[in-house]
CSV table of C-alpha atoms (C1' of nucleotides) in Angstrom, one decimal:
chain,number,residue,atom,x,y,z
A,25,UNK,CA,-5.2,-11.4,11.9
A,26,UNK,CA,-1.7,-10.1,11.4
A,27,UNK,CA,-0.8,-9.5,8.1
A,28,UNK,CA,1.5,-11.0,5.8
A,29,UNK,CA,5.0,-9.3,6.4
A,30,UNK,CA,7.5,-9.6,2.9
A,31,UNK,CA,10.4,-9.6,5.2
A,32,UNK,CA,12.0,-12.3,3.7
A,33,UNK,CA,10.2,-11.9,0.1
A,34,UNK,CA,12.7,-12.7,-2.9
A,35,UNK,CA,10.8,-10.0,-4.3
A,36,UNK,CA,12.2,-6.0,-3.9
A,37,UNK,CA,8.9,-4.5,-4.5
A,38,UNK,CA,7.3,-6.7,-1.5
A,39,UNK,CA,10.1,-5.8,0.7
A,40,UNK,CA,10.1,-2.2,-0.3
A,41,UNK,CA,5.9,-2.4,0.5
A,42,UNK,CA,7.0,-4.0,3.9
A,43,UNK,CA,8.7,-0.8,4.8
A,44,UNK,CA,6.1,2.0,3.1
A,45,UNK,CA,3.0,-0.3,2.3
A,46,UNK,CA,0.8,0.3,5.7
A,47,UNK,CA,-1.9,2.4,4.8
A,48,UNK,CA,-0.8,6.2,5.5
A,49,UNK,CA,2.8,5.7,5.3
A,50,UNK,CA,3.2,7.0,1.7
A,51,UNK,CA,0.8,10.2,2.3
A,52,UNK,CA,3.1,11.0,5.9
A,53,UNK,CA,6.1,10.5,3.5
A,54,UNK,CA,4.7,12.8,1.0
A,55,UNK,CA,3.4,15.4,3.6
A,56,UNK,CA,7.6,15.5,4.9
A,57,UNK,CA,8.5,16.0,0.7
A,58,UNK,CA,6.3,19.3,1.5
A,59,UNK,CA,8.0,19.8,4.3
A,60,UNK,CA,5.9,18.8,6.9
A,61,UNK,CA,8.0,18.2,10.5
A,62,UNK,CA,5.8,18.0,13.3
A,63,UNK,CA,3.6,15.5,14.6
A,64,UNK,CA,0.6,17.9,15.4
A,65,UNK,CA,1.3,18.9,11.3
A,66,UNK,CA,1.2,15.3,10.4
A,67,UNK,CA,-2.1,14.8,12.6
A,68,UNK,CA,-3.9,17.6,11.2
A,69,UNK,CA,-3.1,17.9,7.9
A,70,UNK,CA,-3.6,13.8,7.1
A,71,UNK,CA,-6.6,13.4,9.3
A,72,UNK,CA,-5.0,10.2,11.1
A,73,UNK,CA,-5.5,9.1,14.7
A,74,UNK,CA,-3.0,9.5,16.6
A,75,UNK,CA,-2.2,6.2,17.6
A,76,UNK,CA,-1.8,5.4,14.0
A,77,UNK,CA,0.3,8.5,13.4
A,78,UNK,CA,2.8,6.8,16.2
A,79,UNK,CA,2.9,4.0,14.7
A,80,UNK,CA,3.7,4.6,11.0
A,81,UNK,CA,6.3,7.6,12.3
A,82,UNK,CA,8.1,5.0,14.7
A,83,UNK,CA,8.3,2.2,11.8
A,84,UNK,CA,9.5,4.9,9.0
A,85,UNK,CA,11.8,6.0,11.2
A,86,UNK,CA,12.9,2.2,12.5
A,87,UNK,CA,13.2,1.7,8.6
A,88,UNK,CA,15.8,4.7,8.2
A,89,UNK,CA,13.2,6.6,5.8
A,90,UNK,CA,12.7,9.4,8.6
A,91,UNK,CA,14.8,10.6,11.4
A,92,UNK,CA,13.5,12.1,14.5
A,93,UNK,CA,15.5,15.0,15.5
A,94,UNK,CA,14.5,16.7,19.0
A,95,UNK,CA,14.3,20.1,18.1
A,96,UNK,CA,14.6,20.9,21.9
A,97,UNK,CA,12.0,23.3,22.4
A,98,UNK,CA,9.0,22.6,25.1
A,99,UNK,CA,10.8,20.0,26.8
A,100,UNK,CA,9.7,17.4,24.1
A,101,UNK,CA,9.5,18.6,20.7
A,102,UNK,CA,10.5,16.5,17.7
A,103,UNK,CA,10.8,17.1,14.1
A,104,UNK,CA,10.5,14.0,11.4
A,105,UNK,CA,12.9,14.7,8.6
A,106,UNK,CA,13.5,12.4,5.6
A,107,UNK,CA,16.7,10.9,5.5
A,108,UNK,CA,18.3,10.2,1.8
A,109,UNK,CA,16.4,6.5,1.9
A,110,UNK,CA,13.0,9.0,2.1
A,111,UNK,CA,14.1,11.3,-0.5
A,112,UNK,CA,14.8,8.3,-2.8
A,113,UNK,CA,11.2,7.6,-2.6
A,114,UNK,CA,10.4,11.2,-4.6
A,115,UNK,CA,10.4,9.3,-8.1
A,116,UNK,CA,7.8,6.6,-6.5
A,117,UNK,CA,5.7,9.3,-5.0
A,118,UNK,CA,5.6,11.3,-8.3
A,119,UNK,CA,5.0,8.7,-10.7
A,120,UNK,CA,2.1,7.7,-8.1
A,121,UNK,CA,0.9,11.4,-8.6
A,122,UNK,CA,0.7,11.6,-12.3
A,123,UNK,CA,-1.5,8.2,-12.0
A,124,UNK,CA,-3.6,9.7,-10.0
A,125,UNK,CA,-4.0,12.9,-12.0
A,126,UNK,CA,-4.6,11.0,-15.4
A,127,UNK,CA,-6.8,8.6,-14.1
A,128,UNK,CA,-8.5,9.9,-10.9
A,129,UNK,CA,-8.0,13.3,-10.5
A,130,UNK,CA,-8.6,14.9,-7.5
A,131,UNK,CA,-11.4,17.7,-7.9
A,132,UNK,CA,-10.2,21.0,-7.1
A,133,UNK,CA,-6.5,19.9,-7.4
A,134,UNK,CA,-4.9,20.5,-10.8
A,135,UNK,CA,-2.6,18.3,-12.6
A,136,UNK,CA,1.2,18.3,-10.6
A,137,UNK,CA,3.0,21.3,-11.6
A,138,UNK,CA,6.8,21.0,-10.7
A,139,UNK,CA,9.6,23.2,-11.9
A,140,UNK,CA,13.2,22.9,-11.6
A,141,UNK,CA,14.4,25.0,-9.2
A,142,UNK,CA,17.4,25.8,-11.3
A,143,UNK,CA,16.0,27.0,-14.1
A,144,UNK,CA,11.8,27.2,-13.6
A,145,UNK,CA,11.2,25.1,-16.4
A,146,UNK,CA,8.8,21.7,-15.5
A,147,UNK,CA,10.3,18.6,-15.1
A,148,UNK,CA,9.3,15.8,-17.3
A,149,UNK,CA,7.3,13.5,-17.1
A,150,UNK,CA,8.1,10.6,-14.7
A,151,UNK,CA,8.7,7.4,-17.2
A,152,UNK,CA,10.0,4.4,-17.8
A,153,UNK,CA,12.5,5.5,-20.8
A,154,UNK,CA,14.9,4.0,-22.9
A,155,UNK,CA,18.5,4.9,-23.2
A,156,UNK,CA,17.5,7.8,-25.1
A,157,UNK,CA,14.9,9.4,-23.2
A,158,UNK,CA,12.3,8.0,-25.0
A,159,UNK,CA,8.9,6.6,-22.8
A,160,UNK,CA,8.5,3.1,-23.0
A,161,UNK,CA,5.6,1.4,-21.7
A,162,UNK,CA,5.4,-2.5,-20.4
A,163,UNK,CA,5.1,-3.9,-24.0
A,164,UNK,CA,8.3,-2.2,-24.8
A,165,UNK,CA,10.7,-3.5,-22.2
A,166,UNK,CA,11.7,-7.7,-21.4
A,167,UNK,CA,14.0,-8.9,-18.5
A,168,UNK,CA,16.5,-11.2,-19.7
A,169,UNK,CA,15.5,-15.3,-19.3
A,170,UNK,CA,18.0,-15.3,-16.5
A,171,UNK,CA,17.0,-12.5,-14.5
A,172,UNK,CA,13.2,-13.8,-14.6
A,173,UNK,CA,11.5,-14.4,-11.5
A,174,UNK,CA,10.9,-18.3,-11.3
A,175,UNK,CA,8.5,-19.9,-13.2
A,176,UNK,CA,8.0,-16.6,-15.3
A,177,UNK,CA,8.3,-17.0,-19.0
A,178,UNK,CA,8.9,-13.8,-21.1
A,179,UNK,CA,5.1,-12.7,-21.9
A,180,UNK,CA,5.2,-9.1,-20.2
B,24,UNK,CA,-12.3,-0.3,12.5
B,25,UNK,CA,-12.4,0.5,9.1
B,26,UNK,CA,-9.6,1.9,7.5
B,27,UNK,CA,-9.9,5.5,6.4
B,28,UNK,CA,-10.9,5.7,2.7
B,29,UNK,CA,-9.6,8.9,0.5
B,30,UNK,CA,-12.6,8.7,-2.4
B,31,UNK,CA,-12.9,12.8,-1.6
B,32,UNK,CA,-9.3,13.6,-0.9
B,33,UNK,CA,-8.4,16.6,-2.6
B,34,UNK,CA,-5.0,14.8,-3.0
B,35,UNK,CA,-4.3,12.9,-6.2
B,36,UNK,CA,-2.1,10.2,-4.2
B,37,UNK,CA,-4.1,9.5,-1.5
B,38,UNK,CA,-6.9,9.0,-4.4
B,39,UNK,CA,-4.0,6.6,-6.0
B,40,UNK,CA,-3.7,4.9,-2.6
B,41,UNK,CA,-7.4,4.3,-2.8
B,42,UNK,CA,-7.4,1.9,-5.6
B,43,UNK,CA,-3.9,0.4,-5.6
B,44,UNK,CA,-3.0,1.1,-1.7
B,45,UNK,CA,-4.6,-1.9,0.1
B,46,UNK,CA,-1.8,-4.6,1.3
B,47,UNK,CA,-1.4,-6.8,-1.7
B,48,UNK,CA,-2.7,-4.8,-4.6
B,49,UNK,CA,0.7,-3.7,-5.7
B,50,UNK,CA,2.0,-6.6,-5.7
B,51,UNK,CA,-0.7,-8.2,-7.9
B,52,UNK,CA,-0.5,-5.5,-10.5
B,53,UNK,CA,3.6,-6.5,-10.3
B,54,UNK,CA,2.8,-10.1,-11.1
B,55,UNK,CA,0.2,-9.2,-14.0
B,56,UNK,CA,2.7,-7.0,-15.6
B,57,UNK,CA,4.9,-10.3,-15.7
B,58,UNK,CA,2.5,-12.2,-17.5
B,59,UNK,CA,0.2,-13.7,-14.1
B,60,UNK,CA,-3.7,-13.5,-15.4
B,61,UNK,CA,-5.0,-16.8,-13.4
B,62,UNK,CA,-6.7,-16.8,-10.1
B,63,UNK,CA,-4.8,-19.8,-8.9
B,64,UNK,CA,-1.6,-18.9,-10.4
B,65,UNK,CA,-1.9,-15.2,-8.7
B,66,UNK,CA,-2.9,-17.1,-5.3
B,67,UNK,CA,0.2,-19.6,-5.5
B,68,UNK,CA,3.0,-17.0,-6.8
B,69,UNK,CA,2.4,-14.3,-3.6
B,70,UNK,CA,1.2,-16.8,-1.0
B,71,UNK,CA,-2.1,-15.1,-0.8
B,72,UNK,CA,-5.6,-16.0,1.3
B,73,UNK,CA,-7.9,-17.0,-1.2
B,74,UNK,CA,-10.5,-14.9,0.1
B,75,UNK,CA,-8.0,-11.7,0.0
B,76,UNK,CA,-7.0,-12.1,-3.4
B,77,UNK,CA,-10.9,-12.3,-4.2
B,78,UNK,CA,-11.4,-8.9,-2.3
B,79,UNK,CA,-8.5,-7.3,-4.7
B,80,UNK,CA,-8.8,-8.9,-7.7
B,81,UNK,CA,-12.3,-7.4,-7.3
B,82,UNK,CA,-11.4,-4.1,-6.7
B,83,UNK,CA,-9.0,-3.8,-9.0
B,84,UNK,CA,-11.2,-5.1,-11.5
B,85,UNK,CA,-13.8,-2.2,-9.7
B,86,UNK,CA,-11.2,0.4,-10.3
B,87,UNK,CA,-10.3,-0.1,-13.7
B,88,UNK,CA,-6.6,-1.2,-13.1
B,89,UNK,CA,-7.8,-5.3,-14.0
B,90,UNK,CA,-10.6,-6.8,-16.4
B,91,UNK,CA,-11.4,-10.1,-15.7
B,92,UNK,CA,-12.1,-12.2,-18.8
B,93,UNK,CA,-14.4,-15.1,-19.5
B,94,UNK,CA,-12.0,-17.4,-21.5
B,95,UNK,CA,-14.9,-20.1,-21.1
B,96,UNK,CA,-12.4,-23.1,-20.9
B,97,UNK,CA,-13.2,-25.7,-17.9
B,98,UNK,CA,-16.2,-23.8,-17.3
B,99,UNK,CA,-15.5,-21.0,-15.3
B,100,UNK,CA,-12.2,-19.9,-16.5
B,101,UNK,CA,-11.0,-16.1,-16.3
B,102,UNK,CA,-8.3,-14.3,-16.7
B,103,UNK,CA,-7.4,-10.9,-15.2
B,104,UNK,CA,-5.6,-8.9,-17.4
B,105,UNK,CA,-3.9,-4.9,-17.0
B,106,UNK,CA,-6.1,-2.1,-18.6
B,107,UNK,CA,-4.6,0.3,-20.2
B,108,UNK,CA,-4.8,2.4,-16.5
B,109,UNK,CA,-3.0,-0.9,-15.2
B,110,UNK,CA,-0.2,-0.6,-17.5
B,111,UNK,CA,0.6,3.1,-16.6
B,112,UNK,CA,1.0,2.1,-13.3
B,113,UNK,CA,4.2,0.6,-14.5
B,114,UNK,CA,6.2,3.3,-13.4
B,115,UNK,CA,5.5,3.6,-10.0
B,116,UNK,CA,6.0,0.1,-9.7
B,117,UNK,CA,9.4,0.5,-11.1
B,118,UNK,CA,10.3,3.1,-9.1
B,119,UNK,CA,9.5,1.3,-6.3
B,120,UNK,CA,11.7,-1.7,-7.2
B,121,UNK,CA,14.7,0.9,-7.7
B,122,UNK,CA,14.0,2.1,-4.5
B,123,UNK,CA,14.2,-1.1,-3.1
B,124,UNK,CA,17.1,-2.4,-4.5
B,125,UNK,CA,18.5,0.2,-3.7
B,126,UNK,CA,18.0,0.4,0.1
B,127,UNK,CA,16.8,-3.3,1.0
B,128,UNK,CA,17.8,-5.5,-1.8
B,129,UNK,CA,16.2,-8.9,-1.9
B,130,UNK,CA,18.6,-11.9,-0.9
B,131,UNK,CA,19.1,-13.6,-3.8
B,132,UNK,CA,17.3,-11.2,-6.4
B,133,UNK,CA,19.9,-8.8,-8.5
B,134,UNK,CA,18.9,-5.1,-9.4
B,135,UNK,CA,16.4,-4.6,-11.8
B,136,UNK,CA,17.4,-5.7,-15.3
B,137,UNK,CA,14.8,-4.8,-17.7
B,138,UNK,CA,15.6,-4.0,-21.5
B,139,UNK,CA,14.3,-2.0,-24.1
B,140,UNK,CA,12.6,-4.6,-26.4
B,141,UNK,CA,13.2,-2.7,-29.7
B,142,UNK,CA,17.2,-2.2,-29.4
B,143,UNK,CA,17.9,-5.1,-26.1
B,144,UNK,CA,19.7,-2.1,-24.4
B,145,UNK,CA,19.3,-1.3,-20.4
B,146,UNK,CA,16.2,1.1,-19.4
B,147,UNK,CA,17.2,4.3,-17.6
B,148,UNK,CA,16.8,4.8,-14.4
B,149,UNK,CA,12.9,5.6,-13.8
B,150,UNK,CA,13.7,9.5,-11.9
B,151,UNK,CA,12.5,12.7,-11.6
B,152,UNK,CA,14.3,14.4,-14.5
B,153,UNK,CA,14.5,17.9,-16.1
B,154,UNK,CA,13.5,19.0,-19.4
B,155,UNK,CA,17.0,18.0,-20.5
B,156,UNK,CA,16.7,14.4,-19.2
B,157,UNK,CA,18.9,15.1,-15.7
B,158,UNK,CA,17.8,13.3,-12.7
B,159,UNK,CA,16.2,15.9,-10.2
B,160,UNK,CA,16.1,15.6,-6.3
B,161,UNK,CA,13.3,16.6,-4.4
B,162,UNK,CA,15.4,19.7,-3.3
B,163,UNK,CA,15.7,20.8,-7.0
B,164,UNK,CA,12.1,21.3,-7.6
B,165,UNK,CA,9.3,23.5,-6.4
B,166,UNK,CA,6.0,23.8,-7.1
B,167,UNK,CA,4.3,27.2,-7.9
B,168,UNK,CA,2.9,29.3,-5.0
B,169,UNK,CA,-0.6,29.1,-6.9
B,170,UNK,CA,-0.5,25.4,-6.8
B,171,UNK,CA,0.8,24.3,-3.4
B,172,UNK,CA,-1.5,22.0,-1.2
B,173,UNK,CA,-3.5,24.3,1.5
B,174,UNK,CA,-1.2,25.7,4.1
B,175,UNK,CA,2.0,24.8,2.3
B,176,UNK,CA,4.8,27.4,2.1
B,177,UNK,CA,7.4,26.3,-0.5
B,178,UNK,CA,10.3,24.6,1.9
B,179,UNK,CA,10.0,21.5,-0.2
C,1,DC,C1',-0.5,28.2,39.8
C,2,DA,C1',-3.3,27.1,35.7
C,3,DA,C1',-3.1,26.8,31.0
C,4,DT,C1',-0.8,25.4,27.1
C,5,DC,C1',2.5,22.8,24.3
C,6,DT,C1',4.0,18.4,22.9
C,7,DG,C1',4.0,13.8,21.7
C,8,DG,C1',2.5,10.4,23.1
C,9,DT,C1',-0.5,6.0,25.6
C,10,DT,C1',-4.6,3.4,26.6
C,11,DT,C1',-9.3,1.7,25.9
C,12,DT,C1',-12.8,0.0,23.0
C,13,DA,C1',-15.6,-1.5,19.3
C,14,DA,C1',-15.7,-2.3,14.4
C,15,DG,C1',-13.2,-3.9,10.3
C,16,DA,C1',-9.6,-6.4,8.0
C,17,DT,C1',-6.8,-10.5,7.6
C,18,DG,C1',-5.4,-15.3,7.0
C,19,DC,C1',-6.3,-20.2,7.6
C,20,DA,C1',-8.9,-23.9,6.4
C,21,DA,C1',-13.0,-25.9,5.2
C,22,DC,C1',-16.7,-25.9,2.2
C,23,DC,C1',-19.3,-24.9,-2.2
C,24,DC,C1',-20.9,-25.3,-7.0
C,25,DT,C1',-20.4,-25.8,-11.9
C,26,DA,C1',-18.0,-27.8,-15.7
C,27,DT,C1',-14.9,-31.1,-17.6
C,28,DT,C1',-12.2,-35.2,-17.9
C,29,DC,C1',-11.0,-40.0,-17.2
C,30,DG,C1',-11.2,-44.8,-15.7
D,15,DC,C1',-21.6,-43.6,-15.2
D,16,DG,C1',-19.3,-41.9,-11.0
D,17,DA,C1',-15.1,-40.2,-9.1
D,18,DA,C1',-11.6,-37.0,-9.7
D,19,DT,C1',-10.1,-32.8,-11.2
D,20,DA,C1',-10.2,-27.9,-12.7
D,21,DG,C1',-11.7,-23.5,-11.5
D,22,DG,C1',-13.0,-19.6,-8.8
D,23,DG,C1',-15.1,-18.7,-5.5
D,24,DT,C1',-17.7,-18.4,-0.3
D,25,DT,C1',-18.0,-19.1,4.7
D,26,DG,C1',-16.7,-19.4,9.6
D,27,DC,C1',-13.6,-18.1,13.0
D,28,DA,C1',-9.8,-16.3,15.7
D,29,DT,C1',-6.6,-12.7,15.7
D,30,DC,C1',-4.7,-8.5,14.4
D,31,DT,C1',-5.4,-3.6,12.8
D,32,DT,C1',-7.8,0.6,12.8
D,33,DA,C1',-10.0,4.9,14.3
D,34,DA,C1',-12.2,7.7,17.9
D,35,DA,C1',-11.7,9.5,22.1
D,36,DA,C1',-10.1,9.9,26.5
D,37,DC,C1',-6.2,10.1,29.3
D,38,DC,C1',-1.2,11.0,30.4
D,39,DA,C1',3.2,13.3,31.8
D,40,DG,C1',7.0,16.4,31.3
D,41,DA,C1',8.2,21.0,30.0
D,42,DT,C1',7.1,25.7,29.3
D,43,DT,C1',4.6,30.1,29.6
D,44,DG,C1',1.7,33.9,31.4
DNA sequence: CAATCTGGTTTTAAGATGCAACCCTATTCG
DNA sequence: CGAATAGGGTTGCATCTTAAAACCAGATTG
């Protein structure tokens, strides 16, 4: 049974799952944040059939979140780079990591430990914040009545 | 086939992925951060299969994200509600409505317009930032040698 | 030339999905 | 009281998705 598609969802978030929702396509978009070009890489490192590699490369890169660049070497050898769309996704991908960490951590991995390359210092923490910096959680924020989705009433 | 599951991934994300990742979770924690609890209400608002939104209402419940309360009206009356693990999923799901406005905006849905309850001013922009509050690409970070992912040089 | 590199493509069986019908308990209303 | 409604499921079925494994074809290398 094919599944839903959000193509023409009124919603951003659906649409945005339409293009890196499929199961895989946000660990092969972290993998490239590490660097990660190759599709032998990609195989190996993720554990993925093949076929299903294929497919998730050919619809991130059909969705302008990858490119695939022939390298030229060995008659047929392509790299999968992010394209500024990809790189946009780093906040996503982050946020999703320090979930993880505080609620599931993975065994041997320890919390994410990033540093500003400028200056080696860590970078905050990935939050929703206010205008002055300051975390906010759900109960903090509202949208405006007319900005609401239809039919929602302001309870968030 | 079933899908591959990451319970022993040594990654915190593909752990994430796990609980939240399925088609449709996301997008169910989105509608119970605006205020959705009921079944029926959950089922009309995404346009879901009755016997999917079972499935993830379930795990989600499984997981942690969702309790399901018995608010014993009409006889069998719940309500599925955010945990406190549910709520810090708030900004990842942000994130990923930045990203899409940003690079496939809905039709007739503006950008993100959420407001800081306290003061009714504009959130920031949910981004990787440094200890001074400036937004960081993934090409100003790095992550310590000791603390990269198995066979990862730092390229990032 | 055979072996290797490279990124696929194809086959097949088991799961996942969505649609629609059905189910069962509790409550309400004519 | 019985029918209708509320509520949240459960089931059957056809179709799509997935993963494993085998196969493929062009280019390169020893």
């Amino acid at each position: 049974m094919a599944r839903k598609r959000f193509d023409d969802s009124q919603c951003s978030v659906a649409r945005a799952l339409n293009e890196v929702g499929d199961w895989w396509s946000l660990l092969i978009v972290l993998h490239a944040m590490y660097g990660t070009r190759r599709f032998v890489d990609f195989q190996q490192e993720l554990g993925i059939a093949k076929n299903i590699l294929c497919d998730r490369l050919a619809r991130l890169v059909e969705n302008g979140v990858l490119r695939k660049v022939d390298v030229g070497e060995h008659g047929s050898r392509f790299e999968y780079r992010l394209t500024e769309k990809g790189r946009d996704l780093f906040p996503v991908v982050i946020a999703l990591r320090q979930w993880g960490d505080k609620w599931n951590p993975a065994p041997d991995q320890g919390p994410l430990d990033l540093r500003d390359r400028a200056t080696g210092r860590p970078i905050q923490e990935v939050q929703v914040r206010d205008a002055d910096g300051q975390s906010l959680s759900i109960r903090d924020v509202f949208v405006p009545d007319e900005n609401l989705p239809a039919g929602k009433k302001n309870s968030a």
